[in-house]
Coordinates of C-alpha atoms in Angstrom, one line a residue:
X1 CA -3.9 7.4 47.9
X2 CA -4.7 7.2 44.2
X3 CA -1.7 7.9 41.9
X4 CA -2.0 10.8 39.4
X5 CA -3.5 9.5 36.3
X6 CA -0.6 10.4 34.0
X7 CA 1.8 8.4 36.2
X8 CA -0.5 5.4 36.2
X9 CA -0.7 5.5 32.4
X10 CA 3.1 5.9 32.1
X11 CA 3.6 2.9 34.4
X12 CA 1.4 0.7 32.3
X13 CA 2.6 1.9 28.9
X14 CA 6.3 1.8 29.7
X15 CA 6.8 -1.9 28.9
X16 CA 4.7 -1.6 25.7
X17 CA 6.7 1.4 24.6
X18 CA 10.0 -0.4 25.2
X19 CA 11.2 2.2 27.7
X20 CA 10.4 5.8 28.5
X21 CA 7.3 7.3 26.9
X22 CA 8.2 8.9 23.6
X23 CA 6.0 11.9 24.5
X24 CA 5.2 14.2 27.4
X25 CA 1.7 13.2 28.5
X26 CA -0.6 15.9 29.9
X27 CA -4.0 14.6 31.3
X28 CA -7.2 16.5 32.0
X29 CA -6.7 16.1 35.8
X30 CA -3.6 18.2 35.6
X31 CA -1.1 15.4 36.0
X32 CA 1.9 15.0 33.6
X33 CA 4.3 12.2 32.9
X34 CA 7.0 11.5 30.3
X35 CA 10.3 13.1 29.4
X36 CA 10.6 16.9 29.6
X37 CA 11.2 18.4 26.2
X38 CA 9.4 15.5 24.3
X39 CA 6.4 16.3 22.1
X40 CA 3.3 17.0 24.2
X41 CA 0.2 14.8 23.8
X42 CA -2.8 15.9 25.7
X43 CA -5.7 13.8 26.9
X44 CA -8.5 16.3 27.3
X45 CA -11.4 14.0 28.3
X46 CA -12.1 10.5 29.7
X47 CA -13.7 9.8 26.4
X48 CA -10.2 9.6 24.9
X49 CA -9.5 6.7 27.1
X50 CA -12.9 5.2 26.5
X51 CA -12.4 5.3 22.7
X52 CA -9.0 3.7 22.9
X53 CA -10.5 0.9 25.1
X54 CA -13.2 0.1 22.6
X55 CA -11.1 0.7 19.4
X56 CA -7.5 0.1 20.4
X57 CA -4.8 1.5 18.2
X58 CA -5.2 3.8 15.2
X59 CA -9.0 4.1 14.9
X60 CA -9.6 5.0 18.6
X61 CA -6.7 7.5 18.6
X62 CA -8.0 9.0 15.3
X63 CA -11.5 9.3 16.7
X64 CA -10.2 11.0 19.9
X65 CA -8.0 13.3 17.8
X66 CA -10.7 14.5 15.4
X67 CA -13.1 15.2 18.3
X68 CA -10.5 17.1 20.3
X69 CA -10.5 14.6 23.1
X70 CA -6.8 14.0 22.3
X71 CA -4.5 16.7 21.0
X72 CA -0.9 17.4 20.4
X73 CA 1.1 20.6 20.8
X74 CA 2.9 22.1 17.8
X75 CA 3.2 20.7 14.3
X76 CA 1.4 17.4 13.9
X77 CA 3.8 16.3 11.2
X78 CA 6.8 16.7 13.4
X79 CA 5.1 14.8 16.2
X80 CA 4.2 11.8 14.0
X81 CA 7.7 11.8 12.5
X82 CA 9.1 11.6 16.0
X83 CA 6.8 8.7 17.0
X84 CA 7.5 6.7 13.9
X85 CA 11.2 7.1 14.5
X86 CA 10.8 5.8 18.0
X87 CA 8.8 2.8 16.7
X88 CA 11.6 2.0 14.2
X89 CA 14.4 2.5 16.6
X90 CA 12.9 0.4 19.3
X91 CA 11.7 -2.3 17.0
X92 CA 8.1 -2.0 18.2
X93 CA 5.2 -3.8 16.7
X94 CA 1.4 -3.8 17.3
X95 CA 0.1 -4.3 20.9
X96 CA -1.4 -7.7 21.4
X97 CA -4.3 -8.0 23.8
X98 CA -2.5 -10.2 26.4
X99 CA -4.0 -10.7 29.9
X100 CA -1.4 -8.2 31.2
X101 CA -2.4 -5.6 28.6
X102 CA -6.1 -6.1 29.3
X103 CA -5.5 -5.8 33.1
X104 CA -3.5 -2.6 32.6
X105 CA -6.2 -1.1 30.4
X106 CA -8.8 -1.9 33.0
X107 CA -6.8 -0.2 35.7
X108 CA -6.5 2.9 33.6
X109 CA -10.2 2.9 32.7
X110 CA -11.3 2.6 36.4
X111 CA -8.9 5.3 37.5
X112 CA -10.0 7.6 34.6
X113 CA -13.7 7.0 35.1
X114 CA -13.8 5.7 31.5
X115 CA -15.7 2.5 32.0
X116 CA -19.0 2.2 30.2
X117 CA -20.4 2.1 26.6
X118 CA -18.3 3.5 23.8
X119 CA -18.8 7.1 22.8
X120 CA -20.8 7.6 19.5
X121 CA -18.6 7.7 16.4
X122 CA -17.6 11.3 15.3
X123 CA -20.0 12.9 12.9
X124 CA -17.2 13.0 10.3
X125 CA -16.9 9.2 10.2
X126 CA -18.1 7.6 7.0
X127 CA -21.3 5.6 7.0
X128 CA -21.6 3.5 3.9
X129 CA -23.8 0.5 3.5
X130 CA -24.6 -2.2 1.0
X131 CA -22.7 -4.8 -0.9
X132 CA -19.0 -4.0 -1.2
X133 CA -18.3 -2.2 -4.5
X134 CA -21.8 -2.4 -5.7
X135 CA -22.8 0.6 -7.8
X136 CA -24.8 2.2 -5.0
X137 CA -22.1 1.7 -2.3
X138 CA -19.3 3.0 -4.6
X139 CA -21.4 6.1 -5.3
X140 CA -21.9 6.7 -1.5
X141 CA -18.2 6.1 -0.8
X142 CA -17.1 8.5 -3.5
X143 CA -19.7 11.1 -2.4
X144 CA -18.4 11.0 1.2
X145 CA -15.0 12.1 0.1
X146 CA -15.4 14.1 -3.1
X147 CA -18.7 15.9 -2.5
X148 CA -17.4 17.5 0.7
X149 CA -17.1 21.0 -0.8
X150 CA -15.4 22.4 -3.9
X151 CA -14.5 25.6 -2.0
X152 CA -12.9 23.5 0.7
X153 CA -10.7 21.6 -1.7
X154 CA -9.7 24.9 -3.3
X155 CA -8.1 25.8 0.0
X156 CA -5.7 22.8 -0.4
X157 CA -5.2 22.1 -4.1
X158 CA -3.6 24.2 -6.8
X159 CA -5.8 26.4 -9.1
X160 CA -6.2 23.5 -11.6
X161 CA -7.7 21.5 -8.7
X162 CA -5.4 18.5 -9.5
X163 CA -6.0 15.9 -6.8
X164 CA -3.2 13.5 -7.5
X165 CA 0.6 13.5 -7.3
X166 CA 2.3 16.4 -9.1
X167 CA 5.5 15.9 -11.1
X168 CA 8.3 18.1 -9.8
X169 CA 10.9 19.0 -12.5
X170 CA 12.5 22.0 -10.9
X171 CA 13.8 22.9 -7.5
X172 CA 14.0 26.7 -7.9
X173 CA 12.2 29.0 -5.4
X174 CA 9.8 30.3 -8.0
X175 CA 8.6 26.8 -9.1
X176 CA 5.7 25.6 -7.1
X177 CA 2.7 23.3 -6.9
X178 CA 0.8 24.8 -9.8
X179 CA 3.9 24.4 -12.0
X180 CA 4.4 20.8 -10.9
X181 CA 0.8 19.9 -11.5
X182 CA 1.0 21.4 -15.0
X183 CA 4.1 19.4 -15.7
X184 CA 2.3 16.2 -14.5
X185 CA -0.6 16.9 -16.9
X186 CA 1.9 17.6 -19.8
X187 CA 3.7 14.3 -18.9
X188 CA 0.5 12.4 -19.1
X189 CA -0.6 13.9 -22.4
X190 CA 2.8 13.3 -24.0
X191 CA 2.9 9.7 -22.8
X192 CA -0.4 8.8 -24.3
X193 CA 0.5 10.7 -27.5
X194 CA -2.3 13.2 -27.6
X195 CA -2.8 15.1 -30.9
X196 CA -5.5 17.5 -32.0
X197 CA -8.8 15.7 -32.7
X198 CA -8.0 12.6 -30.7
X199 CA -10.7 11.3 -28.4
X200 CA -9.6 10.9 -24.7
X201 CA -11.4 9.1 -22.0
X202 CA -10.6 10.4 -18.5
X203 CA -11.7 7.7 -16.0
X204 CA -12.3 9.3 -12.6
X205 CA -11.8 12.8 -13.9
X206 CA -11.8 14.5 -10.5
X207 CA -12.2 18.3 -10.8
X208 CA -11.2 18.1 -14.5
X209 CA -7.6 19.1 -14.4
X210 CA -6.6 16.6 -17.1
X211 CA -9.8 16.8 -19.1
X212 CA -9.5 20.6 -19.4
X213 CA -5.7 20.6 -20.0
X214 CA -6.0 18.0 -22.7
X215 CA -8.7 19.9 -24.6
X216 CA -7.2 23.3 -24.1
X217 CA -3.5 22.6 -24.8
X218 CA -3.6 19.5 -27.0
X219 CA -6.8 19.9 -28.9
X220 CA -8.3 16.6 -27.7
X221 CA -12.0 15.8 -27.6
X222 CA -12.5 14.6 -24.1
X223 CA -15.1 12.5 -22.1
X224 CA -14.6 12.6 -18.4
X225 CA -16.5 10.4 -16.0
X226 CA -17.0 10.9 -12.3
X227 CA -19.5 9.8 -9.6
X228 CA -19.4 13.2 -7.9
X229 CA -22.1 15.7 -8.6
X230 CA -20.0 18.5 -7.0
X231 CA -17.1 17.7 -9.3
X232 CA -19.3 17.7 -12.5
X233 CA -20.8 21.1 -11.5
X234 CA -17.3 22.5 -11.0
X235 CA -15.9 21.3 -14.3
X236 CA -19.0 22.3 -16.3
X237 CA -18.5 25.8 -15.1
X238 CA -14.9 25.8 -16.1
X239 CA -15.8 24.4 -19.5
X240 CA -18.0 27.4 -20.1
X241 CA -15.4 29.8 -18.7
X242 CA -12.8 28.5 -21.1
X243 CA -15.0 28.2 -24.2
X244 CA -14.6 24.4 -24.3
X245 CA -18.2 23.5 -24.9
X246 CA -18.4 20.7 -27.5
X247 CA -14.8 19.6 -26.7
X248 CA -15.2 18.4 -23.1
X249 CA -18.1 16.3 -21.9
X250 CA -18.4 15.4 -18.2
X251 CA -20.7 12.6 -17.1
X252 CA -21.8 11.2 -13.8
X253 CA -21.1 7.7 -14.9
X254 CA -19.5 4.5 -13.4
X255 CA -16.4 3.1 -15.2
X256 CA -18.5 -0.1 -15.8
X257 CA -21.2 1.8 -17.7
X258 CA -19.3 3.7 -20.5
X259 CA -21.2 3.0 -23.7
X260 CA -19.4 4.8 -26.5
X261 CA -15.8 3.5 -26.7
X262 CA -13.3 2.8 -28.0
X263 CA -11.3 6.0 -27.5
X264 CA -7.9 6.9 -29.0
X265 CA -6.4 7.1 -25.6
X266 CA -7.5 6.5 -22.0
X267 CA -6.1 7.9 -18.7
X268 CA -7.1 7.2 -15.1
X269 CA -5.3 9.2 -12.4
X270 CA -5.5 7.8 -8.9
X271 CA -9.0 6.3 -9.4
X272 CA -8.0 2.6 -9.5
X273 CA -7.5 2.6 -5.8
X274 CA -11.3 3.0 -5.3
X275 CA -12.4 0.0 -7.4
X276 CA -11.4 -2.8 -4.9
X277 CA -9.4 -5.9 -5.2
X278 CA -12.1 -8.2 -6.6
X279 CA -13.3 -5.6 -9.1
X280 CA -9.8 -4.6 -10.3
X281 CA -10.0 -7.1 -13.2
X282 CA -13.3 -5.5 -14.2
X283 CA -11.7 -2.0 -14.1
X284 CA -8.7 -3.2 -16.1
X285 CA -11.0 -4.8 -18.7
X286 CA -12.9 -1.4 -18.9
X287 CA -9.6 0.4 -19.7
X288 CA -8.8 -2.2 -22.3
X289 CA -12.2 -2.2 -23.9
X290 CA -12.4 1.6 -24.1
X291 CA -9.1 1.9 -25.9
X292 CA -8.8 1.5 -29.6
X293 CA -6.3 -1.1 -30.9
X294 CA -2.9 0.6 -30.8
X295 CA -4.2 3.2 -28.3
X296 CA -2.4 4.0 -25.1
X297 CA -3.7 3.7 -21.6
X298 CA -2.1 5.5 -18.7
X299 CA -2.8 4.6 -15.1
X300 CA -1.4 6.7 -12.2
X301 CA -2.0 4.8 -9.0
X302 CA -0.8 4.5 -5.4
X303 CA 0.8 1.3 -4.3
X304 CA 1.2 -0.2 -0.8
X305 CA 2.6 -3.3 0.9
X306 CA 1.5 -4.7 4.2
X307 CA -1.7 -5.7 6.0
X308 CA -3.7 -2.5 5.5
X309 CA -4.4 -2.3 1.7
X310 CA -7.0 0.3 2.4
X311 CA -4.5 2.6 4.0
X312 CA -5.4 1.8 7.6
X313 CA -8.4 2.1 9.9
X314 CA -8.4 6.0 9.9
X315 CA -8.4 6.2 6.1
X316 CA -11.0 3.5 5.7
X317 CA -13.3 5.1 8.3
X318 CA -12.9 8.8 7.6
X319 CA -11.5 9.5 4.2
X320 CA -11.9 6.8 1.5
X321 CA -14.1 3.9 2.5
X322 CA -13.4 0.6 0.6
X323 CA -10.2 1.7 -1.0
X324 CA -7.7 -1.0 -1.9
X325 CA -4.0 -0.7 -2.8
X326 CA -1.4 -3.4 -3.6
X327 CA 2.2 -3.7 -4.6
X328 CA 2.7 -2.3 -8.1
X329 CA 3.7 -5.7 -9.5
X330 CA 0.3 -7.1 -8.7
X331 CA -1.4 -4.2 -10.5
X332 CA 0.8 -4.8 -13.5
X333 CA -0.4 -8.4 -13.5
X334 CA -4.1 -7.3 -13.5
X335 CA -3.4 -5.0 -16.4
X336 CA -1.6 -7.6 -18.4
X337 CA -4.3 -10.2 -17.7
X338 CA -6.8 -7.7 -19.2
X339 CA -4.8 -7.8 -22.4
X340 CA -2.9 -4.6 -22.1
X341 CA 0.8 -4.4 -22.9
X342 CA 3.0 -2.6 -20.3
X343 CA 5.1 0.1 -22.0
X344 CA 6.7 1.6 -18.9
X345 CA 6.5 2.2 -15.2
X346 CA 7.6 5.5 -13.6
X347 CA 7.9 5.8 -9.8
X348 CA 6.8 9.1 -8.4
X349 CA 6.9 8.5 -4.6
X350 CA 9.3 11.5 -4.0
X351 CA 7.0 13.6 -6.1
X352 CA 4.1 12.8 -3.8
X353 CA 6.1 13.7 -0.8
X354 CA 6.6 17.2 -2.2
X355 CA 3.0 17.4 -3.4
X356 CA 1.7 16.5 0.1
X357 CA 4.1 19.0 1.7
X358 CA 2.6 21.7 -0.6
X359 CA -1.0 20.6 0.2
X360 CA -0.3 20.6 3.9
X361 CA 1.3 24.0 3.8
X362 CA -1.7 25.4 1.9
X363 CA -4.0 23.8 4.4
X364 CA -2.2 25.3 7.4
X365 CA -2.1 28.7 5.7
X366 CA -5.9 28.5 5.2
X367 CA -6.7 26.7 8.4
X368 CA -9.0 29.5 9.8
X369 CA -10.9 29.6 6.6
X370 CA -11.2 25.8 6.6
X371 CA -12.6 25.8 10.1
X372 CA -15.0 28.6 9.3
X373 CA -16.2 26.7 6.2
X374 CA -16.4 23.1 7.5
X375 CA -16.1 23.2 11.3
X376 CA -13.3 22.2 13.6
X377 CA -13.9 18.4 13.4
X378 CA -13.6 18.3 9.6
X379 CA -10.5 20.5 9.7
X380 CA -8.9 18.1 12.2
X381 CA -9.8 15.1 10.0
X382 CA -8.0 16.8 7.1
X383 CA -5.0 17.8 9.1
X384 CA -4.6 14.2 10.3
X385 CA -5.2 12.9 6.7
X386 CA -2.6 15.1 5.0
X387 CA 0.0 14.5 7.7
X388 CA -0.6 10.7 7.7
X389 CA -0.3 10.5 4.0
X390 CA 2.8 12.7 4.0
X391 CA 4.5 10.4 6.5
X392 CA 3.4 7.2 4.6
X393 CA 5.1 8.4 1.4
X394 CA 8.1 10.0 3.1
X395 CA 8.8 6.7 5.0
X396 CA 8.1 4.5 2.0
X397 CA 5.1 2.7 3.4
X398 CA 3.3 3.8 0.2
X399 CA 4.4 4.6 -3.4
X400 CA 2.8 5.9 -6.5
X401 CA 3.5 5.0 -10.1
X402 CA 2.5 6.0 -13.6
X403 CA 1.9 2.9 -15.6
X404 CA 1.9 3.4 -19.4
X405 CA 0.1 0.6 -21.3
X406 CA -1.2 0.0 -24.8
X407 CA -3.9 -2.1 -26.3
X408 CA -2.2 -4.3 -28.9
X409 CA -3.3 -4.0 -32.5
X410 CA -5.1 -6.9 -34.1
X411 CA -2.6 -9.7 -34.7
X412 CA 0.2 -7.7 -33.0

């Protein structure tokens, strides 16, 4: 007699998990295994098994989750927090494809009826082509993420549409995400010494939170560059709403193609992650060349250690293709090699934890609207993205820093 599928999966996974399954497994055939009271993970289709066979680990699990072939009961953040704790407590590492592992996978596949060709990739998975970090490929990668929908991003971000870590200066109940993002924008403007009439270059301007804030509250004359047509349309509308015509110019322009520097100050908030490792010296040189001698340059950028500089298979496949992060010390070296002088580094990892908690809370509050607007699959991609990012910062697998630099004056 064939054993229930859940029991077979438990038998084969138990040695890999270093003991009892960390979850309660519920399979589409009605069988269950694993500790009672543990978080519930549901396998809703043989395609979940098939994806994990063809793409073992994070990518296969993510594909199965976003399609609904795999699901969890309750709060996804709590479930992933529990799983990472088990991994740490048991000293687990990645599963190696040993003969025993492959034989176990084959047994599960046969029992599940999951042998055969891999399922097609989810519709939400990125499809970018061309030479890595060519102008055409970079535009496609940026468009995949940032041209999704301005209205969708408004369901997650604060009213200023700031899509980078906020700076939390207050713990009172009436201080929230919008306040923390405003304080981040003020912090940036103070650090680069903005004064009325100064020209500011905003590299990777997003939805214009810094460009608009610098012009409206500091009297700066701002040029912002983005590769996203959706973002430019959004900012241009806000420029008109706020009467900032002639003070803020937004261009669809690559950082390698800015013709009218130097500027009195340069800022780039969480854009350097997208330029790639080989192109980072080109990006750093662009920051240097576009700053006037004596001008300040501020880079806010995520940092990461380990073997997945792009953030992991899920991030690279669904969210930000071709992204590259590194330890902050390596980034400082690139900036110094470009000729910039490092003035200060401010760690903001804890600020990003609070920012992501706020974004995740807003997403869950607006979940029905998100599904109605973008469909269930995109909503599942974003739930997994926000929770995965939150866990990465909370558990110190990633950091974020503000790096203040200056272009030395001639002979100085």
